[in-house]
CSV table of C-alpha atoms and ligand atoms in Angstrom, one decimal:
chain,number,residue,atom,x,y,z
A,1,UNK,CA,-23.4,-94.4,16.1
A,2,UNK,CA,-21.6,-95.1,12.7
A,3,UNK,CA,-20.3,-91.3,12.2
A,4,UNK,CA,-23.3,-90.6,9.9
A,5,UNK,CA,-25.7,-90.7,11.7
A,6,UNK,CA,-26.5,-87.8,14.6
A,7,UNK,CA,-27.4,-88.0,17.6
A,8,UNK,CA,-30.5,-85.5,16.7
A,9,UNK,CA,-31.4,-88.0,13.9
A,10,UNK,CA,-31.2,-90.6,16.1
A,11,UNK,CA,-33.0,-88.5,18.9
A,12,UNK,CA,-36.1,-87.5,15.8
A,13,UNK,CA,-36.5,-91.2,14.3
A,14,UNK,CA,-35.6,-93.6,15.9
A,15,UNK,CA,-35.3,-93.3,20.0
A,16,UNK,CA,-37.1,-96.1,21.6
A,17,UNK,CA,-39.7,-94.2,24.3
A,18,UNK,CA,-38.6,-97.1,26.6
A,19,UNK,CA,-35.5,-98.7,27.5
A,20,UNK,CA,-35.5,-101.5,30.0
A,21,UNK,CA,-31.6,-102.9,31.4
A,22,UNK,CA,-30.7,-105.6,33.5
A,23,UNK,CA,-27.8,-103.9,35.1
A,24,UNK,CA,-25.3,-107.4,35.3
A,25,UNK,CA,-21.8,-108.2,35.8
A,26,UNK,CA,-21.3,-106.0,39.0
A,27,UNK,CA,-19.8,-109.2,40.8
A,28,UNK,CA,-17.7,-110.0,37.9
A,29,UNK,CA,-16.1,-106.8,37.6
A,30,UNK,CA,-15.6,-106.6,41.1
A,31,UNK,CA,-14.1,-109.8,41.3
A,32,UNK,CA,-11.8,-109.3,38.3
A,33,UNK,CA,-9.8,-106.3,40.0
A,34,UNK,CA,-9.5,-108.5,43.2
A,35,UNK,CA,-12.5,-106.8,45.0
A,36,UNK,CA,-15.0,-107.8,47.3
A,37,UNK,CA,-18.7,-108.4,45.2
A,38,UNK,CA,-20.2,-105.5,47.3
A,39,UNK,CA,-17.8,-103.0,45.7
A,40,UNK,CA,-19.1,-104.0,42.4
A,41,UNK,CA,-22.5,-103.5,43.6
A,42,UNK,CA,-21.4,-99.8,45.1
A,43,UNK,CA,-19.6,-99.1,41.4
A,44,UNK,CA,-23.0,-100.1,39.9
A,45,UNK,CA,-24.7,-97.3,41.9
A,46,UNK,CA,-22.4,-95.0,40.7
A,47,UNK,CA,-23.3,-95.6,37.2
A,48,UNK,CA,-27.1,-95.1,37.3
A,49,UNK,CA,-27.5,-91.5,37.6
A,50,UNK,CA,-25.2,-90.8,34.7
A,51,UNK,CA,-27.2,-93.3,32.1
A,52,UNK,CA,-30.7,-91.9,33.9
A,53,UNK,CA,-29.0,-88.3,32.4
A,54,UNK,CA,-27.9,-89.5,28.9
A,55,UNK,CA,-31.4,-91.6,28.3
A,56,UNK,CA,-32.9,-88.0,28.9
A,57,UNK,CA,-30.8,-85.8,26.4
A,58,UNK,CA,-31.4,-88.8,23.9
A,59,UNK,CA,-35.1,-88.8,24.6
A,60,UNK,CA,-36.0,-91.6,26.3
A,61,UNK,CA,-39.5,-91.3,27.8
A,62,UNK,CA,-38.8,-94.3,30.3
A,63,UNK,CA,-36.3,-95.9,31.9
A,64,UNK,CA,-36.5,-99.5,33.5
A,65,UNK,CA,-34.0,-100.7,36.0
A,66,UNK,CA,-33.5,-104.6,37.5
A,67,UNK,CA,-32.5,-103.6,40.6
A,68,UNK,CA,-33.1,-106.6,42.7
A,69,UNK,CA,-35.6,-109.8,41.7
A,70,UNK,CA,-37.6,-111.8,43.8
A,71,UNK,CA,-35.0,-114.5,43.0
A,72,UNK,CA,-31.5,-112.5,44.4
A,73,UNK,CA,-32.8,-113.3,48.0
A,74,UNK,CA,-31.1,-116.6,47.2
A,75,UNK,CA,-27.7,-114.6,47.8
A,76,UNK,CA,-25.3,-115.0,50.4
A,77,UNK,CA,-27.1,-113.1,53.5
A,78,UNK,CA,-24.2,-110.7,53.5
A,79,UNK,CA,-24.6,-109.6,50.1
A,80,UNK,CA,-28.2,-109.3,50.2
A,81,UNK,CA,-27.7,-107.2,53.2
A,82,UNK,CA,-25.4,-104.6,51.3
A,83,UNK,CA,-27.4,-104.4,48.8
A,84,UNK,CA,-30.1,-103.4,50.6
A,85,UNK,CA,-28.3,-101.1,52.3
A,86,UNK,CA,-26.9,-99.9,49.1
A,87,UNK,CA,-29.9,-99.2,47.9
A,88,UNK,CA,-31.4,-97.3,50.7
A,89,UNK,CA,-28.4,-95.1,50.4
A,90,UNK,CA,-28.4,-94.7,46.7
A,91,UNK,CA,-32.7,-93.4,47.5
A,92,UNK,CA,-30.9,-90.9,50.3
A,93,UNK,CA,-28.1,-89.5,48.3
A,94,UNK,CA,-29.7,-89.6,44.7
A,95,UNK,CA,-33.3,-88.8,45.3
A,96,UNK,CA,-32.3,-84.9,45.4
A,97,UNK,CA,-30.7,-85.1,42.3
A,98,UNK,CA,-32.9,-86.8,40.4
A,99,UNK,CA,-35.8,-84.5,41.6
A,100,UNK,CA,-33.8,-81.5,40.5
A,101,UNK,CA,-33.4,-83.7,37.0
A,102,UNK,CA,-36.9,-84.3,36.7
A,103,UNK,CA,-37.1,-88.1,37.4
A,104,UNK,CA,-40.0,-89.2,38.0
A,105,UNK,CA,-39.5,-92.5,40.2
A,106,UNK,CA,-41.8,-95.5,40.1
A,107,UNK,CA,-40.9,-98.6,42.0
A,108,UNK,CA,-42.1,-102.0,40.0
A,109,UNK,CA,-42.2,-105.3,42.3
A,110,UNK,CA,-43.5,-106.2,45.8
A,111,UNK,CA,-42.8,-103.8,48.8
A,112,UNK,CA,-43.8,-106.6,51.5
A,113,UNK,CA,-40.4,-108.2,52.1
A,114,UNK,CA,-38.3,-105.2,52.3
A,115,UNK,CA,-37.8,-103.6,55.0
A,116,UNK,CA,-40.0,-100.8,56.8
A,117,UNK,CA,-37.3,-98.4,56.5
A,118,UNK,CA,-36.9,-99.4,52.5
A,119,UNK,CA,-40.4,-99.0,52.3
A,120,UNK,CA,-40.7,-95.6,53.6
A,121,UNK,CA,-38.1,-94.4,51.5
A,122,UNK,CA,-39.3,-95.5,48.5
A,123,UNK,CA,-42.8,-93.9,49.1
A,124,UNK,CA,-41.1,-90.7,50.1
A,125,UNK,CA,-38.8,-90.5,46.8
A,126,UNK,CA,-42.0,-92.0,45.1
A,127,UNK,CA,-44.1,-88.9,46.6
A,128,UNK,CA,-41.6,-86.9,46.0
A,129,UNK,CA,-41.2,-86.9,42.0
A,130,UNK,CA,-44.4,-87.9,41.2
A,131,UNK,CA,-44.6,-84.7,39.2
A,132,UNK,CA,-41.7,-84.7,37.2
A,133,UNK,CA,-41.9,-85.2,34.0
A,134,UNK,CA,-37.7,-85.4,32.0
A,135,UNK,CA,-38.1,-88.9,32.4
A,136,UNK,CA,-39.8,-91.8,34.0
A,137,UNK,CA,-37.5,-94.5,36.0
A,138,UNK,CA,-38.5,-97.3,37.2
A,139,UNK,CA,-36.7,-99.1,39.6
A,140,UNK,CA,-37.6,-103.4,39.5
A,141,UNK,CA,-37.1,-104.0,43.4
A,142,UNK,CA,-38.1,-107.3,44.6
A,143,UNK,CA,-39.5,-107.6,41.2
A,144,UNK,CA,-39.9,-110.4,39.8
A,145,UNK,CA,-42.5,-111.4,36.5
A,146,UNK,CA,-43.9,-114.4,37.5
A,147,UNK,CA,-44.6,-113.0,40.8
A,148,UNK,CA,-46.5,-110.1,39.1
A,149,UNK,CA,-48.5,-112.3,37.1
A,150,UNK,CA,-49.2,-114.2,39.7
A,151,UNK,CA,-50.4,-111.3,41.8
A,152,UNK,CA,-52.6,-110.2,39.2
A,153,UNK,CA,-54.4,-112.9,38.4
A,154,UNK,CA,-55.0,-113.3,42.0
A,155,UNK,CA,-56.4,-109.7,42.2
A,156,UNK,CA,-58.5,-110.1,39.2
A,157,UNK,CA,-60.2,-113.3,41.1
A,158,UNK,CA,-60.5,-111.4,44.0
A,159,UNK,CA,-62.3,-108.7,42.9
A,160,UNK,CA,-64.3,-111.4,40.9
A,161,UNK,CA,-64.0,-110.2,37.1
A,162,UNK,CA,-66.1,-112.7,35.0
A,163,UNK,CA,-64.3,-114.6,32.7
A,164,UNK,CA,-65.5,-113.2,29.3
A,165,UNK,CA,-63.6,-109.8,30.5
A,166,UNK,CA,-60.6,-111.4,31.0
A,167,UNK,CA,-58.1,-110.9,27.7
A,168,UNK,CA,-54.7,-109.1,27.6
A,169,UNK,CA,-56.1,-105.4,28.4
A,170,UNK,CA,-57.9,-106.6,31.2
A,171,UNK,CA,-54.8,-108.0,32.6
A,172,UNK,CA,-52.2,-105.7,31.7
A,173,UNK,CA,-54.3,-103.2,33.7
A,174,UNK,CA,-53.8,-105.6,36.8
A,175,UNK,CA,-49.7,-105.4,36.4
A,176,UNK,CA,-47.5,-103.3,38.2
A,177,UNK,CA,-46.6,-101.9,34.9
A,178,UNK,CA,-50.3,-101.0,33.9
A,179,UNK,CA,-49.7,-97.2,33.0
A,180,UNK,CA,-46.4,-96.9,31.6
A,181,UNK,CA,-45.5,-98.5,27.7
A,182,UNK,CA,-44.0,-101.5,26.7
A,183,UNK,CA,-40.6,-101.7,26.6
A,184,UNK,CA,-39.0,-101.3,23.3
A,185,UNK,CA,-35.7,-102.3,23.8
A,186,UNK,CA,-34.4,-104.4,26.7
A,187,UNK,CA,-30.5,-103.9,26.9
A,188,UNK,CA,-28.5,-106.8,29.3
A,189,UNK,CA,-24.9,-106.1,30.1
A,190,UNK,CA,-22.3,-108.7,31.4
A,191,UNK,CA,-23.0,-111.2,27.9
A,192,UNK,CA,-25.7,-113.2,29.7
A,193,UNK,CA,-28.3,-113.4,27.1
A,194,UNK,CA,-31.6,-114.4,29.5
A,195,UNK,CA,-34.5,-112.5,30.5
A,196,UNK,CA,-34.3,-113.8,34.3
A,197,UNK,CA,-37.7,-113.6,35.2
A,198,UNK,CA,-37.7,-109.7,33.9
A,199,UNK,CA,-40.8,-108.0,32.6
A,200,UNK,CA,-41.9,-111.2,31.2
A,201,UNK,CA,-45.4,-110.2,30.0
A,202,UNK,CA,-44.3,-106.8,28.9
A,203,UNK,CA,-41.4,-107.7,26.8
A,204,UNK,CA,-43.5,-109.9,24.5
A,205,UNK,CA,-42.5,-107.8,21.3
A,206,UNK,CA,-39.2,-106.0,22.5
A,207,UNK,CA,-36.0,-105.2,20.9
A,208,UNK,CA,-33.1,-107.2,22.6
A,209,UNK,CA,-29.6,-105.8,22.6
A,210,UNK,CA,-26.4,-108.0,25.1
A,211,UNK,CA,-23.4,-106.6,25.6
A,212,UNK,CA,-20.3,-108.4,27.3
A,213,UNK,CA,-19.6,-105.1,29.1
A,214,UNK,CA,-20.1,-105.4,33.0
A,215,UNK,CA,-22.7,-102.9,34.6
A,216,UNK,CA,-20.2,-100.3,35.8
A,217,UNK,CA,-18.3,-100.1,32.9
A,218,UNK,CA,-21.2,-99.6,30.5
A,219,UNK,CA,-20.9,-95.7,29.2
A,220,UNK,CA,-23.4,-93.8,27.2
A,221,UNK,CA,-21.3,-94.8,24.6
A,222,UNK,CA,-22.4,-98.7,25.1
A,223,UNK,CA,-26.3,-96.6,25.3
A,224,UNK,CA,-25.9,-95.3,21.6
A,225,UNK,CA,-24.6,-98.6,20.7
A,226,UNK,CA,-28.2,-99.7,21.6
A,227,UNK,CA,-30.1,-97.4,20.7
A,228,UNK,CA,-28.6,-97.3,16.8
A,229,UNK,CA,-28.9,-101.1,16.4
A,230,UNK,CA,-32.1,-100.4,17.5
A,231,UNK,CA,-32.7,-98.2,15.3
A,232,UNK,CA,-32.0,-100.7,12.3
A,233,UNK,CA,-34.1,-103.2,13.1
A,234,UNK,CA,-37.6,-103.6,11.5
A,235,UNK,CA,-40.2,-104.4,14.3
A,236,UNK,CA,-43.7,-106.1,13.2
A,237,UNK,CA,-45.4,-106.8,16.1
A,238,UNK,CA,-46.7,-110.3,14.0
A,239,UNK,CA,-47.8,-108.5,11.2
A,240,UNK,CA,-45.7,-108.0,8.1
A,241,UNK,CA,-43.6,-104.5,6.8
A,242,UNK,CA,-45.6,-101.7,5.4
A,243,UNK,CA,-43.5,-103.1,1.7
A,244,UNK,CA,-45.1,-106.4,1.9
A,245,UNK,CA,-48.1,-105.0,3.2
A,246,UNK,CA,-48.6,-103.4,-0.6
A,247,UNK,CA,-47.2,-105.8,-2.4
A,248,UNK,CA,-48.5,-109.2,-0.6
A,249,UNK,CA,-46.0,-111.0,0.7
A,250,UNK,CA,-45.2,-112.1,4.0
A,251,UNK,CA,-42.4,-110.8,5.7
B,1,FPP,C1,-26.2,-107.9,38.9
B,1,FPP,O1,-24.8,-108.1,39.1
B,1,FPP,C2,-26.6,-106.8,39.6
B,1,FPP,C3,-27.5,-106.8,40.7
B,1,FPP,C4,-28.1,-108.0,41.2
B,1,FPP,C5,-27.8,-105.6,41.4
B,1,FPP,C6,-28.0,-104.4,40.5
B,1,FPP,C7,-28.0,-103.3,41.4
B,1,FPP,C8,-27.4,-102.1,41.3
B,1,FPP,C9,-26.5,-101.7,40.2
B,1,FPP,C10,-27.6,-101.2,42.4
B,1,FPP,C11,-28.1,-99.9,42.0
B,1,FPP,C12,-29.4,-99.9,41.4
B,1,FPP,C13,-30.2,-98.8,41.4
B,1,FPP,C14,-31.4,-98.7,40.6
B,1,FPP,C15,-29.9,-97.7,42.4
B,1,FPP,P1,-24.4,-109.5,39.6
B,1,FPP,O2,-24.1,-109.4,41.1
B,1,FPP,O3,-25.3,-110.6,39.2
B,1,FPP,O4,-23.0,-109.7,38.8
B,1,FPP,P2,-22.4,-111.1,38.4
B,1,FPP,O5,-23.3,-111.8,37.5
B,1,FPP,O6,-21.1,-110.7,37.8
B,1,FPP,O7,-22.2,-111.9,39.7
């Protein structure tokens, strides 16, 4: 925030319903105070629940989070297993919370692969918050875009759709993502400034914001950051502003 702008005029105007983050830079941070990767992971955790709370004062609708794409299996086995365990434990010790929060979780990517016990507890938190309604958060767990188009179009031959109803609604129906909007703005922490295979077909005409902060260390502060540059920025979707609209000229 600039100090003249509120947080209620941001909240009224310019809020963006959904805000996807690629959570990076846990390894880094762990690995700059002399600690093992994992603990980075573990302080990553930590820092969820208290952005899932300040995206709901601010008015957030939906909440996306890269947990874990189709492509980290390519980790060392050890890390891959603590961060599975990690996350099974975060599902345990949050889920309650969140509940109580009104989070409603949604899990985005490919259940096959986890484990059965992941599985289950996904479904149960899943089951469990399915009519809350503060905030949506979706967690990207062995998610990874190509993969979903992949499925889709896959499911769309199956079924045998002819090919004259085939076109973007058609298909965005066949996504994981099918009921919930768009990202408007994807936020990446760390300084990497890639999409990594990350909501590919959805982010087509998202607002982009990188920060150099690592994951554990990003604070809602880092969030309003966001969410006023945001704010600033004129979006167009292809078309032109409402200005040149009236007057003729392309934007
Ligand atoms: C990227 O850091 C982070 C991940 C691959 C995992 C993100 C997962 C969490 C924060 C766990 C909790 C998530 C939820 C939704 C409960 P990195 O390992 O790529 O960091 P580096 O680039 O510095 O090595």
């Amino acid at each position: 925030m600039n100090g003249q702008t509120s947080q209620n005029e941001i909240q009224v105007e310019s809020t963006p319903k959904h805000i996807a983050i690629i959570m990076d830079g846990n390894g880094r941070w762990a690995q700059q105070r002399g600690l093992p990767r994992l603990l980075g992971h573990k302080a990553g955790t930590k820092n969820v629940r208290k952005i899932i709370a300040a995206c709901i004062e601010r008015g957030v609708r939906v909440l996306t989070l890269f947990a874990f794409s189709t492509e980290n299996w390519m980790r060392p086995f050890d890390e891959v297993r603590g961060l599975m365990y990690l996350l099974g434990e975060y599902i345990d010790r949050e889920t309650p919370h969140l509940h109580r929060m009104g989070v409603q979780i949604r899990h985005l990517g490919r259940k096959e692969g986890l484990s059965p016990g992941l599985q289950r507890k996904i479904r149960n938190a899943v089951e469990l918050t399915k009519e809350n309604s503060a905030i949506t958060v979706c967690v990207a767990l062995n998610y990874g875009g190509r993969n979903e188009i992949i499925h889709a179009i896959r499911t769309m031959v199956g079924k045998g759709i002819p090919l004259e109803e085939i076109n973007e609604e058609t298909f965005a129906a066949h996504l994981c993502t099918k009921d919930i909007p768009n990202p408007d703005l994807v936020i990446r922490t760390s300084g990497e400034t890639r999409l990594s295979n990350f909501l590919i077909w959805e982010t087509a005409y998202s607002e982009f914001w990188f920060t150099p902060i690592f994951w554990p260390d990003f604070t809602h502060k880092y969030l309003d950051q966001a969410i006023q540059d945001y704010a600033s920025r004129q979006r167009r979707f292809g078309s032109v502003s409402v200005a040149n609209r009236a007057n003729g000229t392309a934007a």
